[in-house]
mmCIF file of N, CA and C in Angstrom:
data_model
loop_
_atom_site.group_PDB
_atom_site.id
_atom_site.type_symbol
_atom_site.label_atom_id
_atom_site.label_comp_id
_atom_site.label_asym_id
_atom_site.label_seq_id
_atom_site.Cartn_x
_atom_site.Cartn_y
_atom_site.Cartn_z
ATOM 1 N N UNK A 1 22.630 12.202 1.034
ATOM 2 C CA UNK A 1 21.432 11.654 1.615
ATOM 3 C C UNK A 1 20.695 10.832 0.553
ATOM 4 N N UNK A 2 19.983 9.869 1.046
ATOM 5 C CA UNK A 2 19.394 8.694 0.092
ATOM 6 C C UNK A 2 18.284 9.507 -0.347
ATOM 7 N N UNK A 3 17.449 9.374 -1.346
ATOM 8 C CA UNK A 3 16.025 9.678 -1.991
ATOM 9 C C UNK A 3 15.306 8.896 -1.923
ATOM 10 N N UNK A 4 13.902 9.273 -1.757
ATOM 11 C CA UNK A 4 12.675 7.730 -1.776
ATOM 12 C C UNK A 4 13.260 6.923 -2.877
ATOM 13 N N UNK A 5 12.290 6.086 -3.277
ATOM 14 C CA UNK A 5 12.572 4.833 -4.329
ATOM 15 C C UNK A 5 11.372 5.736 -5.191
ATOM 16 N N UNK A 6 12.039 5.347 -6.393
ATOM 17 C CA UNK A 6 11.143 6.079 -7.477
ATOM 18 C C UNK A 6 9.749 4.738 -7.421
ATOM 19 N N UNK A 7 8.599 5.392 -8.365
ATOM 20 C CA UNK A 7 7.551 4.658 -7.880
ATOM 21 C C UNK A 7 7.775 3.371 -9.374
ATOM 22 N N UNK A 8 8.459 3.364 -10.400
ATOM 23 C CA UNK A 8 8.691 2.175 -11.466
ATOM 24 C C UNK A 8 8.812 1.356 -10.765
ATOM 25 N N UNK A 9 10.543 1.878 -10.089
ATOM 26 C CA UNK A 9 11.125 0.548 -9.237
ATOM 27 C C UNK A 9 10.328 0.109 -7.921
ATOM 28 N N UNK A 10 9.924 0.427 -7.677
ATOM 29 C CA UNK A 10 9.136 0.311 -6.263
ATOM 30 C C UNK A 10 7.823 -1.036 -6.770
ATOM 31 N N UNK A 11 7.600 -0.372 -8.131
ATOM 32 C CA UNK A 11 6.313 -1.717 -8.963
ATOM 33 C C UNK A 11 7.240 -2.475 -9.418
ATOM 34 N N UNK A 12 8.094 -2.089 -10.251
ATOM 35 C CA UNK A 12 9.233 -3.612 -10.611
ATOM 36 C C UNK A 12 9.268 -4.565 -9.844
ATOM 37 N N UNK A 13 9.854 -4.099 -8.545
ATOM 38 C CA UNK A 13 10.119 -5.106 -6.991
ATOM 39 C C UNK A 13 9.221 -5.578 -7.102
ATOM 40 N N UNK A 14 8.175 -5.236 -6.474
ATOM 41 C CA UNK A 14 6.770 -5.816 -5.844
ATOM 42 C C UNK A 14 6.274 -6.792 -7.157
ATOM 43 N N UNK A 15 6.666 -6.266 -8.092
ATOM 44 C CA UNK A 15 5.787 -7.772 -9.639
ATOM 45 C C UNK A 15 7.071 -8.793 -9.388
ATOM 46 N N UNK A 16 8.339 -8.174 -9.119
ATOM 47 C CA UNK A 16 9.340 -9.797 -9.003
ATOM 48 C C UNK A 16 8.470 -10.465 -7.838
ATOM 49 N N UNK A 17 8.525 -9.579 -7.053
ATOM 50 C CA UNK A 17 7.815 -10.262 -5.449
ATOM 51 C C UNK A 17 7.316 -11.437 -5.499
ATOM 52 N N UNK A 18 5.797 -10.811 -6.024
ATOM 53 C CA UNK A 18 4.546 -11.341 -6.446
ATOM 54 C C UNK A 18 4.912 -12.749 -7.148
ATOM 55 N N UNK A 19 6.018 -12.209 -8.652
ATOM 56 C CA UNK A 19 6.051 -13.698 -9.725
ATOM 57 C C UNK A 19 7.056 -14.783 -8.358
ATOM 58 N N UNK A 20 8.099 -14.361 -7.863
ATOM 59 C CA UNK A 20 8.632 -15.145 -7.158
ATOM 60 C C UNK A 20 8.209 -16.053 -5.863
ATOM 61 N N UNK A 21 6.903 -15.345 -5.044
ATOM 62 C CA UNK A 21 6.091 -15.747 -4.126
ATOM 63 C C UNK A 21 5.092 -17.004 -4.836
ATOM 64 N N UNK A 22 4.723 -16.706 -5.870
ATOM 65 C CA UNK A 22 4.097 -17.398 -6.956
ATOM 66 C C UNK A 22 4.658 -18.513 -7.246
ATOM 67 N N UNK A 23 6.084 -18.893 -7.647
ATOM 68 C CA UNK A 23 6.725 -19.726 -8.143
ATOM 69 C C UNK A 23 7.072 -20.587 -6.751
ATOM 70 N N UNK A 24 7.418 -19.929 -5.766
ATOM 71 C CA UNK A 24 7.646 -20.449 -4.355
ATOM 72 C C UNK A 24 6.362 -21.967 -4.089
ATOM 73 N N UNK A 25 5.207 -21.148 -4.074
ATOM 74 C CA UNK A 25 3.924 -21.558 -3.877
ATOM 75 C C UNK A 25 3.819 -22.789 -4.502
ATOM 76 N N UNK A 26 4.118 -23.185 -5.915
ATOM 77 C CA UNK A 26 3.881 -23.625 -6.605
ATOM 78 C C UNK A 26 4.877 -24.746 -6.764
ATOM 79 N N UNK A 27 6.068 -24.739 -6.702
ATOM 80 C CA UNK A 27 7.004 -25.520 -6.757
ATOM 81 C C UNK A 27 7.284 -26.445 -5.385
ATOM 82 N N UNK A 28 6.076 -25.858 -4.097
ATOM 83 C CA UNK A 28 6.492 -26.217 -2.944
ATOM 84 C C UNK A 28 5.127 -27.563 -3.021
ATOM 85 N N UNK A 29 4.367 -26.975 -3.966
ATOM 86 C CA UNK A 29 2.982 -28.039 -3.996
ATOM 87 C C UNK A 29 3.688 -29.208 -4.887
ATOM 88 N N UNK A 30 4.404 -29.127 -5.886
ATOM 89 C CA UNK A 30 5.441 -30.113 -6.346
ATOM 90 C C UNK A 30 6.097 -30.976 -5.792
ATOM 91 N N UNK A 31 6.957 -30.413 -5.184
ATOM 92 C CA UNK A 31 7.627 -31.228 -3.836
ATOM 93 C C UNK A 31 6.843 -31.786 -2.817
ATOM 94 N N UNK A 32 5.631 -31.857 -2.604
ATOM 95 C CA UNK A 32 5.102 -32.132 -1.814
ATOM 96 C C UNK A 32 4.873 -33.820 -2.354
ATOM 97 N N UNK A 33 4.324 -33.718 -3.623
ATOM 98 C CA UNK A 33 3.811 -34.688 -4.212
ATOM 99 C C UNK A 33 5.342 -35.747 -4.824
ATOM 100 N N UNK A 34 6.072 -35.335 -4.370
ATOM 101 C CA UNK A 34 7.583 -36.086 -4.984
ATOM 102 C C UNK A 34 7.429 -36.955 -3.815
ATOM 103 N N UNK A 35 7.306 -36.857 -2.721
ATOM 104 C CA UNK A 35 7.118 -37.850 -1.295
ATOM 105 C C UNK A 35 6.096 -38.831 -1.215
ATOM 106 N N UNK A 36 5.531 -38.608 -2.428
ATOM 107 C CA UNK A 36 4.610 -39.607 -2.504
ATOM 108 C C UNK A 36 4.613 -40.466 -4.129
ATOM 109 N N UNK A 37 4.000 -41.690 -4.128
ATOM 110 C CA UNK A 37 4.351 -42.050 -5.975
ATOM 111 C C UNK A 37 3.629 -42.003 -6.440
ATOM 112 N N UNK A 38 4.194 -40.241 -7.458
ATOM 113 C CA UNK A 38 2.945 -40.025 -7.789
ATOM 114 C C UNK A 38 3.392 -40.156 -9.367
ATOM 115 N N UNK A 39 2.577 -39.751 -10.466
ATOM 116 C CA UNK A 39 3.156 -39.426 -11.815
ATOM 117 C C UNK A 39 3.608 -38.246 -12.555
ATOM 118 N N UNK A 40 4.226 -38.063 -12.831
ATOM 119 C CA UNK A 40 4.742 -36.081 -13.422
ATOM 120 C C UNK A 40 3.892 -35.809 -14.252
ATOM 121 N N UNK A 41 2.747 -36.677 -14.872
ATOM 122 C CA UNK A 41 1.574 -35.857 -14.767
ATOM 123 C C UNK A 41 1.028 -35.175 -13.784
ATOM 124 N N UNK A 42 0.928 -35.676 -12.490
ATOM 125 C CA UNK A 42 0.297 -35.486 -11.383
ATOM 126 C C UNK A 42 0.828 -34.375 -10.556
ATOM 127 N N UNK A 43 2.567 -34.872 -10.564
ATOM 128 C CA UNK A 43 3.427 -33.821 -10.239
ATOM 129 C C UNK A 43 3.156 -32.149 -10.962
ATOM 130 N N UNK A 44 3.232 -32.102 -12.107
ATOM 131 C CA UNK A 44 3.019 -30.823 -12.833
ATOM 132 C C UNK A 44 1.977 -30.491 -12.542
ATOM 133 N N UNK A 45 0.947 -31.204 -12.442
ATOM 134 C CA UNK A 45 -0.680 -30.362 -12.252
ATOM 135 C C UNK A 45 -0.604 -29.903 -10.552
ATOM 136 N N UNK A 46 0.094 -30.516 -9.637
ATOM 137 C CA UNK A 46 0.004 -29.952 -8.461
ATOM 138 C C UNK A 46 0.756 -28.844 -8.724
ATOM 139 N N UNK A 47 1.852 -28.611 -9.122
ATOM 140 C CA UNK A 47 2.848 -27.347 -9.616
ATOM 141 C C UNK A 47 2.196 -26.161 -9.927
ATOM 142 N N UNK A 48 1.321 -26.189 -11.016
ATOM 143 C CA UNK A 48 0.535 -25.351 -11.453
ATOM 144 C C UNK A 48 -0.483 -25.113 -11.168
ATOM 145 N N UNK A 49 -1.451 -26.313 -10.061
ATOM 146 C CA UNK A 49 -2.331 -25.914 -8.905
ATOM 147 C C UNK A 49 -1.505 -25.011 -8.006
ATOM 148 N N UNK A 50 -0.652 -25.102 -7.546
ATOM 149 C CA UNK A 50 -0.265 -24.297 -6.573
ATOM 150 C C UNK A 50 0.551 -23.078 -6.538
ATOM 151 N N UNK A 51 0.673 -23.284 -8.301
ATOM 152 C CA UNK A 51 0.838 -21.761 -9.087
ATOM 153 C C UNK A 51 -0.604 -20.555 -9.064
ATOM 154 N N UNK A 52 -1.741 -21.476 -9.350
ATOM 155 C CA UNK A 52 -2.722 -20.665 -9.212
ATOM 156 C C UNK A 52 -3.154 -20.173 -8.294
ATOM 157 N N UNK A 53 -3.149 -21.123 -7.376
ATOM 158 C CA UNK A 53 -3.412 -20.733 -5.602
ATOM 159 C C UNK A 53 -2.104 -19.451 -4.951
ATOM 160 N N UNK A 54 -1.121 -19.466 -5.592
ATOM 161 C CA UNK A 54 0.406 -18.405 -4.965
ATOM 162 C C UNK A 54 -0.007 -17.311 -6.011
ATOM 163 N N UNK A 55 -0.543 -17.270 -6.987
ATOM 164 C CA UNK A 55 -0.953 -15.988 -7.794
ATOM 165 C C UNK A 55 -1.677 -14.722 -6.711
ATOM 166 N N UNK A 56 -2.805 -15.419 -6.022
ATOM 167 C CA UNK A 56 -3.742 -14.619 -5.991
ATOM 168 C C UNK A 56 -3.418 -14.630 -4.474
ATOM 169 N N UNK A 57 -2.389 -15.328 -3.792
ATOM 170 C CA UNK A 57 -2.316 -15.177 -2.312
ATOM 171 C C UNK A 57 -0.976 -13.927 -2.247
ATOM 172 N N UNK A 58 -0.299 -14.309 -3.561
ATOM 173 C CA UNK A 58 1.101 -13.126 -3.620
ATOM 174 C C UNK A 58 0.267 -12.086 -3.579
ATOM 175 N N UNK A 59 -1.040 -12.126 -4.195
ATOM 176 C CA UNK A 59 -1.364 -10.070 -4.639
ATOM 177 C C UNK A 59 -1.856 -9.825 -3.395
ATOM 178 N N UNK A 60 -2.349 -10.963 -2.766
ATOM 179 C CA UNK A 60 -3.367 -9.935 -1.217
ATOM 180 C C UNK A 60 -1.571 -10.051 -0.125
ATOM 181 N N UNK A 61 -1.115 -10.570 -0.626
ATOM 182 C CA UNK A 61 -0.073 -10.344 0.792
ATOM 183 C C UNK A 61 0.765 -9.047 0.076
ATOM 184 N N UNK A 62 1.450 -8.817 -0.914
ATOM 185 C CA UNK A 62 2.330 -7.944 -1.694
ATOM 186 C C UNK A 62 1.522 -6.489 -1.837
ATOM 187 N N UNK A 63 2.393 -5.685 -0.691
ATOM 188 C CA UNK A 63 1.578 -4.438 -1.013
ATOM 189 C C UNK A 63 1.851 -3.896 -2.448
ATOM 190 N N UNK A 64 0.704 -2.966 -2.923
ATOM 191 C CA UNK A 64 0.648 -2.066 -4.254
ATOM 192 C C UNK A 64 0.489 -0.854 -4.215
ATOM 193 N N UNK A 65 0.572 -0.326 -4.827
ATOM 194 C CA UNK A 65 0.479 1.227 -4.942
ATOM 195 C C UNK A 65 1.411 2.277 -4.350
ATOM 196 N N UNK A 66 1.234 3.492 -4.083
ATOM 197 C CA UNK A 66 2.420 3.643 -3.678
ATOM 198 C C UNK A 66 2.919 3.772 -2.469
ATOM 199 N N UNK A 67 4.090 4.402 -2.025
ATOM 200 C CA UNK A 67 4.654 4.013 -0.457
ATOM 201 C C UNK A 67 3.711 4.451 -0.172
ATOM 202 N N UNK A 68 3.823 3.868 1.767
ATOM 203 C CA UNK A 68 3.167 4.735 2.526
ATOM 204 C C UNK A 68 3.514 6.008 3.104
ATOM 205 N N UNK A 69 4.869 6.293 2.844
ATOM 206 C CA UNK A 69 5.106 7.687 2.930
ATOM 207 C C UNK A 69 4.307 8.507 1.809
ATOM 208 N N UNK A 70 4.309 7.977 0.883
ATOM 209 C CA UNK A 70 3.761 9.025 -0.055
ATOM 210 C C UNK A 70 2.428 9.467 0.023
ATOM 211 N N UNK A 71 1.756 7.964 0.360
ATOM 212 C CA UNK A 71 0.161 8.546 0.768
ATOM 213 C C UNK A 71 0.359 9.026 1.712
ATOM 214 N N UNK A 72 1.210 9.298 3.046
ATOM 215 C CA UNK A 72 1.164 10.349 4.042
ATOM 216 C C UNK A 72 1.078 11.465 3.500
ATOM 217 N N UNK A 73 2.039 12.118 3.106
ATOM 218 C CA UNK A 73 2.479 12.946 2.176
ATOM 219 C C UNK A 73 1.545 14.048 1.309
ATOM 220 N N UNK A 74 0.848 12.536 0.562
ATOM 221 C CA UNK A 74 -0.634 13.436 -0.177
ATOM 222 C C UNK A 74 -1.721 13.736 0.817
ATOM 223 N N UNK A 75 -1.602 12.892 1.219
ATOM 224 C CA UNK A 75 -2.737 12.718 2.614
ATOM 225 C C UNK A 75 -2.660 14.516 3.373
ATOM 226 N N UNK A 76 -1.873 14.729 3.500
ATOM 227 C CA UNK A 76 -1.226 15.883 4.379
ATOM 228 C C UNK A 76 -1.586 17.285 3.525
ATOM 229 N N UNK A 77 -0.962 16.917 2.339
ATOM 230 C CA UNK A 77 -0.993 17.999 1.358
ATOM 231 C C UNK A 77 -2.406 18.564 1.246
ATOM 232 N N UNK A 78 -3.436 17.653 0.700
ATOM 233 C CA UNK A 78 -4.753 17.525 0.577
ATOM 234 C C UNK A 78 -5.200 17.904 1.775
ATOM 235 N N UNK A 79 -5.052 17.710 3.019
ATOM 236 C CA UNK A 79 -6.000 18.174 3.713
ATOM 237 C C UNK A 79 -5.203 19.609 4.418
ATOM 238 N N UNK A 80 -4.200 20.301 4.072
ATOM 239 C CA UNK A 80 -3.798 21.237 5.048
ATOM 240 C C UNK A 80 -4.445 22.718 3.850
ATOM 241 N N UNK A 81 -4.968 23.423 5.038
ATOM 242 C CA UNK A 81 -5.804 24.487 4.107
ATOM 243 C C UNK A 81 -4.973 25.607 4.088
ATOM 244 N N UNK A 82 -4.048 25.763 4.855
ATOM 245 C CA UNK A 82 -2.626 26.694 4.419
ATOM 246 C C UNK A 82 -1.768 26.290 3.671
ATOM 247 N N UNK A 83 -1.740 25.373 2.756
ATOM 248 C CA UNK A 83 -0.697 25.180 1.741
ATOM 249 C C UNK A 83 -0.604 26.006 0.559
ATOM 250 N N UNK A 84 -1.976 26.699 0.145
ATOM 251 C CA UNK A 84 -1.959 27.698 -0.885
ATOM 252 C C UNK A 84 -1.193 28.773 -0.537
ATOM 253 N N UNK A 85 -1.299 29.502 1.371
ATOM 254 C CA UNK A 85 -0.821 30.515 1.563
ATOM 255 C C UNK A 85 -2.115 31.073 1.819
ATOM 256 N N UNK A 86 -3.038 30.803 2.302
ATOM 257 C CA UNK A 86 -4.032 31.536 2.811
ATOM 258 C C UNK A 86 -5.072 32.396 1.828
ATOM 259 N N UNK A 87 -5.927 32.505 2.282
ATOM 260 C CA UNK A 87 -6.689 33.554 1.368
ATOM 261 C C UNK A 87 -6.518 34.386 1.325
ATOM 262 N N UNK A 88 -5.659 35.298 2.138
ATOM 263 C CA UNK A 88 -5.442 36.430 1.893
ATOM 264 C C UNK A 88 -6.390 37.329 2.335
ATOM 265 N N UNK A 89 -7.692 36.976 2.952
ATOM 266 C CA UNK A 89 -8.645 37.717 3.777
ATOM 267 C C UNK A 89 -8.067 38.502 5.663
ATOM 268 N N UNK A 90 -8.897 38.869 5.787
ATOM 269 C CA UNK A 90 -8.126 39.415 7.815
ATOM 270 C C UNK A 90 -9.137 38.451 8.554
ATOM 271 N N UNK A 91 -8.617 37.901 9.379
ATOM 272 C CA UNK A 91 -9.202 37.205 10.355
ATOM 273 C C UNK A 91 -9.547 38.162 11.468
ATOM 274 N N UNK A 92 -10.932 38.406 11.894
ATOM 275 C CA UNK A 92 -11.604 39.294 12.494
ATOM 276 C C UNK A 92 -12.159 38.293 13.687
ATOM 277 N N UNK A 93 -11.956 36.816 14.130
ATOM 278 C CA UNK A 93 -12.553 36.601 14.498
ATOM 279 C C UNK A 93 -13.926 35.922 14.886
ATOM 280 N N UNK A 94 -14.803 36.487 13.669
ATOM 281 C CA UNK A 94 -15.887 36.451 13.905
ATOM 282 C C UNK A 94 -16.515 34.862 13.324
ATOM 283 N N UNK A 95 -15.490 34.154 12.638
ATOM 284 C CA UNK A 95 -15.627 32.495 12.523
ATOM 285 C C UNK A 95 -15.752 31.541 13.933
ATOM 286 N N UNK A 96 -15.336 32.226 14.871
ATOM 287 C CA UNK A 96 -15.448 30.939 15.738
ATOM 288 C C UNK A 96 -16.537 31.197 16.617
ATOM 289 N N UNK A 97 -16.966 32.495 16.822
ATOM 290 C CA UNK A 97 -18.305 33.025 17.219
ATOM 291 C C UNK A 97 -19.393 32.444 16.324
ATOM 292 N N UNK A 98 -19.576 32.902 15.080
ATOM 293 C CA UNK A 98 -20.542 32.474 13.905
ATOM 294 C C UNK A 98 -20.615 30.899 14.528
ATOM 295 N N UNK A 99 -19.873 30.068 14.454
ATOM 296 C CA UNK A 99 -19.489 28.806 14.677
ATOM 297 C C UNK A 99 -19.963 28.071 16.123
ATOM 298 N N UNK A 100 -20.160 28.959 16.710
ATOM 299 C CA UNK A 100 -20.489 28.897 18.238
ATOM 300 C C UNK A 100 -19.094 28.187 19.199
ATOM 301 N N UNK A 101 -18.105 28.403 18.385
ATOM 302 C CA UNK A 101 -16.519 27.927 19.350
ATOM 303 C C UNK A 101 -16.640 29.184 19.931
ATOM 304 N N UNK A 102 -16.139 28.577 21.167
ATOM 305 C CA UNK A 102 -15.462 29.718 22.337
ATOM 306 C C UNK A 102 -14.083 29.139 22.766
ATOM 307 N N UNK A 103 -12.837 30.229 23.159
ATOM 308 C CA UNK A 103 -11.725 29.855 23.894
ATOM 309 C C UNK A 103 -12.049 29.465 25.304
ATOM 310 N N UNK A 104 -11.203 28.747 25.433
ATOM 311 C CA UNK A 104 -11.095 28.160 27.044
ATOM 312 C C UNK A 104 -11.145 29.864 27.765
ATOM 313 N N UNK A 105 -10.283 30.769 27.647
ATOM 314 C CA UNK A 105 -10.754 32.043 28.227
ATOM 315 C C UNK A 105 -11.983 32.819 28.372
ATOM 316 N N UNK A 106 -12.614 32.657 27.720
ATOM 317 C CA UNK A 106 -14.247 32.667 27.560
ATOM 318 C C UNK A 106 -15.009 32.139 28.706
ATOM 319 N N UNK A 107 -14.970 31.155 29.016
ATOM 320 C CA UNK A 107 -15.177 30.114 29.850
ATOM 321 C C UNK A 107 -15.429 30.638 31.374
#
């Protein structure tokens, strides 16, 4: 059976992502300006305009952190109040009364 993706590789990917979405961006603002006569001064500065502009559009599109299984996971862990194994007290009851819950049998 397969295992999650460890969380390095999981950031490795996502920074190629990011640099490659980046370079995409940027090389496509290049080409843009080749269709027109322009100068490779002009050419390079659109390149690297549209390097700066694919920087910051790769990070809001490229998720981070970790899976979303995993924040399920913690998510779950954290909120389930039997994961210690209980307190170890006797349930008498008298919490859902105190509480003012009643069973549908009550009713």
């Amino acid at each position: 059976m397969v295992g999650p993706i460890p969380e390095e590789e999981r950031s490795a990917f996502n920074r190629k992502v990011v640099y490659g979405t980046t370079l995409l961006v940027g090389l496509s603002g290049g080409l843009i300006t080749l269709q027109i006569e322009t100068t490779a001064v002009q050419t390079a500065g659109a390149v690297v305009l549209g390097m700066l502009v694919g920087y910051p559009l790769a990070k809001y599109v490229v998720p981070t952190g970790p899976a979303p299984a995993d924040r399920q996971r913690r998510r779950i862990e954290r909120e389930n109040p039997f994961a210690d194994g209980g307190d170890g007290g006797e349930d008498d009851g008298t919490t859902a009364e105190r509480d003012g819950r009643t069973d549908r049998s009550d009713r």
